[in-house]
């Protein structure tokens, strides 16, 4: 389920970007606050339920996640928009912008990195790291991606996956 739903969200993001639907957002809209309240109220209990039921190993947990995850995502997006439009959030926006331009590439890269770290194809570390070590690893991977994204977007207009997706969806080479 994760692959098709993630692709759907990337395509939705592409439409939102193309139509410049967030171009006039100031960060002070009441809609953003409502999205945060409703999104966190529905999404956080859904995420907890998903985790407590065993995650992807339980079909009820997956159903809960499919239903509630979009609410949590909306709350995260609303929160990020509010932070980025705050005077102190401008620097954060500059750091995140290159990674935001190549999100699909970064998402796929994270999947490959996790595959190489946690499965038998690579190091086979699944279940061996503490939550603190896992968090540290996630931060290190994301920090590395921020640096790589800045380097890449300084040289190329699109990430490799974004380039391919644009070629496929627009039926012409970018």
XYZ file of C-alpha atoms in Angstrom:
174
model
C 0.000 0.000 0.000
C 2.825 2.429 0.745
C 4.150 2.687 -2.813
C 0.877 3.613 -4.550
C -0.204 6.012 -1.801
C 3.217 7.711 -1.771
C 3.135 8.078 -5.561
C -0.363 9.549 -5.320
C 0.865 12.126 -2.804
C 3.832 13.066 -5.001
C 1.501 13.517 -7.978
C -0.863 15.598 -5.843
C 2.111 17.732 -4.791
C 3.053 18.193 -8.435
C -0.464 19.457 -9.232
C -0.433 21.803 -6.236
C 2.942 23.155 -7.351
C 1.983 23.535 -10.985
C -1.190 25.391 -10.146
C 0.671 27.474 -7.559
C -2.041 26.707 -5.034
C 0.192 27.652 -2.089
C 1.854 30.682 -3.708
C -0.240 33.212 -1.795
C -0.023 31.508 1.603
C 1.217 33.891 4.291
C 1.312 31.490 7.229
C -1.391 33.402 9.097
C -4.432 31.775 7.475
C -7.031 30.361 9.834
C -7.281 27.339 7.517
C -3.717 26.373 8.475
C -4.604 26.441 12.169
C -7.730 24.351 11.521
C -5.696 21.844 9.511
C -3.281 21.553 12.416
C -6.004 21.031 15.019
C -8.040 18.535 12.987
C -5.035 16.836 11.396
C -3.224 16.225 14.667
C -6.453 15.263 16.475
C -7.177 12.555 13.892
C -3.679 11.702 12.693
C -1.771 11.280 15.948
C -4.211 8.773 17.495
C -4.215 6.969 14.141
C -0.415 6.785 14.164
C -0.417 5.499 17.740
C -3.081 2.916 16.863
C -1.073 1.840 13.826
C 2.036 1.347 15.968
C 0.243 -0.414 18.823
C -1.511 -2.837 16.480
C 1.771 -3.911 14.909
C 2.101 -1.669 11.875
C 2.146 -3.283 8.445
C 1.843 -6.758 9.987
C -1.801 -6.069 10.912
C -4.472 -5.275 8.310
C -6.525 -3.207 10.783
C -3.432 -1.109 11.519
C -2.883 -0.565 7.801
C -6.519 0.477 7.361
C -6.220 2.942 10.244
C -3.053 4.339 8.710
C -4.570 4.716 5.236
C -7.518 6.615 6.710
C -5.675 8.817 9.214
C -2.273 9.426 7.634
C -3.575 12.099 5.210
C -4.869 14.070 8.209
C -1.490 13.874 9.914
C 0.247 14.846 6.679
C -2.035 17.886 6.314
C -1.201 18.917 9.883
C 2.527 18.578 9.189
C 2.233 20.624 5.988
C 0.195 23.336 7.730
C 2.716 23.452 10.581
C 5.639 23.660 8.184
C 3.974 26.436 6.190
C 3.379 28.415 9.373
C 6.976 27.947 10.500
C 8.463 28.804 7.104
C 6.438 32.006 6.852
C 7.499 33.175 10.286
C 10.432 35.636 10.207
C 12.634 33.187 12.130
C 11.693 30.334 9.797
C 13.152 31.858 6.634
C 16.572 30.294 7.229
C 14.976 26.872 7.747
C 13.198 27.336 4.433
C 16.480 28.071 2.674
C 17.996 24.873 4.077
C 14.993 22.725 3.139
C 14.209 24.197 -0.296
C 16.709 22.153 -2.338
C 15.471 18.897 -0.757
C 11.909 20.030 -1.406
C 12.664 20.452 -5.079
C 13.723 16.796 -5.372
C 11.455 15.091 -2.849
C 10.771 11.975 -4.888
C 14.484 11.396 -5.439
C 15.113 11.852 -1.707
C 12.220 9.542 -0.798
C 13.543 6.821 -3.071
C 17.092 7.372 -1.811
C 15.903 6.956 1.779
C 14.273 3.689 0.803
C 17.488 2.420 -0.807
C 19.578 3.563 2.168
C 17.226 1.795 4.585
C 17.300 -1.310 2.392
C 21.083 -1.347 2.506
C 21.258 -0.748 6.252
C 18.450 -2.925 7.559
C 18.003 -5.900 5.215
C 20.165 -8.882 4.360
C 21.070 -7.221 1.066
C 23.200 -4.846 3.122
C 24.156 -4.761 6.777
C 21.115 -6.633 8.134
C 20.659 -4.327 11.129
C 16.862 -4.605 11.371
C 15.828 -4.788 14.996
C 19.334 -4.220 16.347
C 19.392 -0.439 16.821
C 17.923 1.342 19.825
C 15.291 4.043 19.235
C 17.906 6.720 20.022
C 20.370 5.202 17.535
C 17.598 4.972 14.946
C 16.726 8.639 15.448
C 20.401 9.608 15.163
C 20.700 7.582 11.965
C 17.583 9.205 10.492
C 18.935 12.669 11.292
C 22.299 11.815 9.721
C 20.669 10.458 6.556
C 18.434 13.537 6.246
C 21.342 15.916 6.893
C 23.315 14.124 4.184
C 20.375 14.455 1.841
C 20.114 18.184 2.556
C 23.753 18.608 1.533
C 23.386 16.352 -1.531
C 20.148 18.083 -2.563
C 21.777 21.515 -2.381
C 24.672 20.262 -4.492
C 22.374 18.597 -7.044
C 19.868 21.441 -7.434
C 22.712 23.913 -7.872
C 23.711 21.970 -10.993
C 20.437 20.517 -12.318
C 16.851 21.759 -12.516
C 15.247 18.424 -11.525
C 16.242 15.435 -9.468
C 16.666 12.174 -11.409
C 13.331 10.738 -10.282
C 11.519 14.061 -10.835
C 12.991 14.266 -14.327
C 11.774 10.755 -15.159
C 8.340 11.403 -13.607
C 7.945 14.625 -15.605
C 8.933 12.780 -18.772
C 6.378 10.041 -18.104
C 3.503 12.281 -16.975
C 3.999 14.997 -19.606
C 4.824 12.540 -22.411
C 7.815 14.653 -23.410
C 11.401 15.039 -22.310
C 11.909 17.819 -19.721
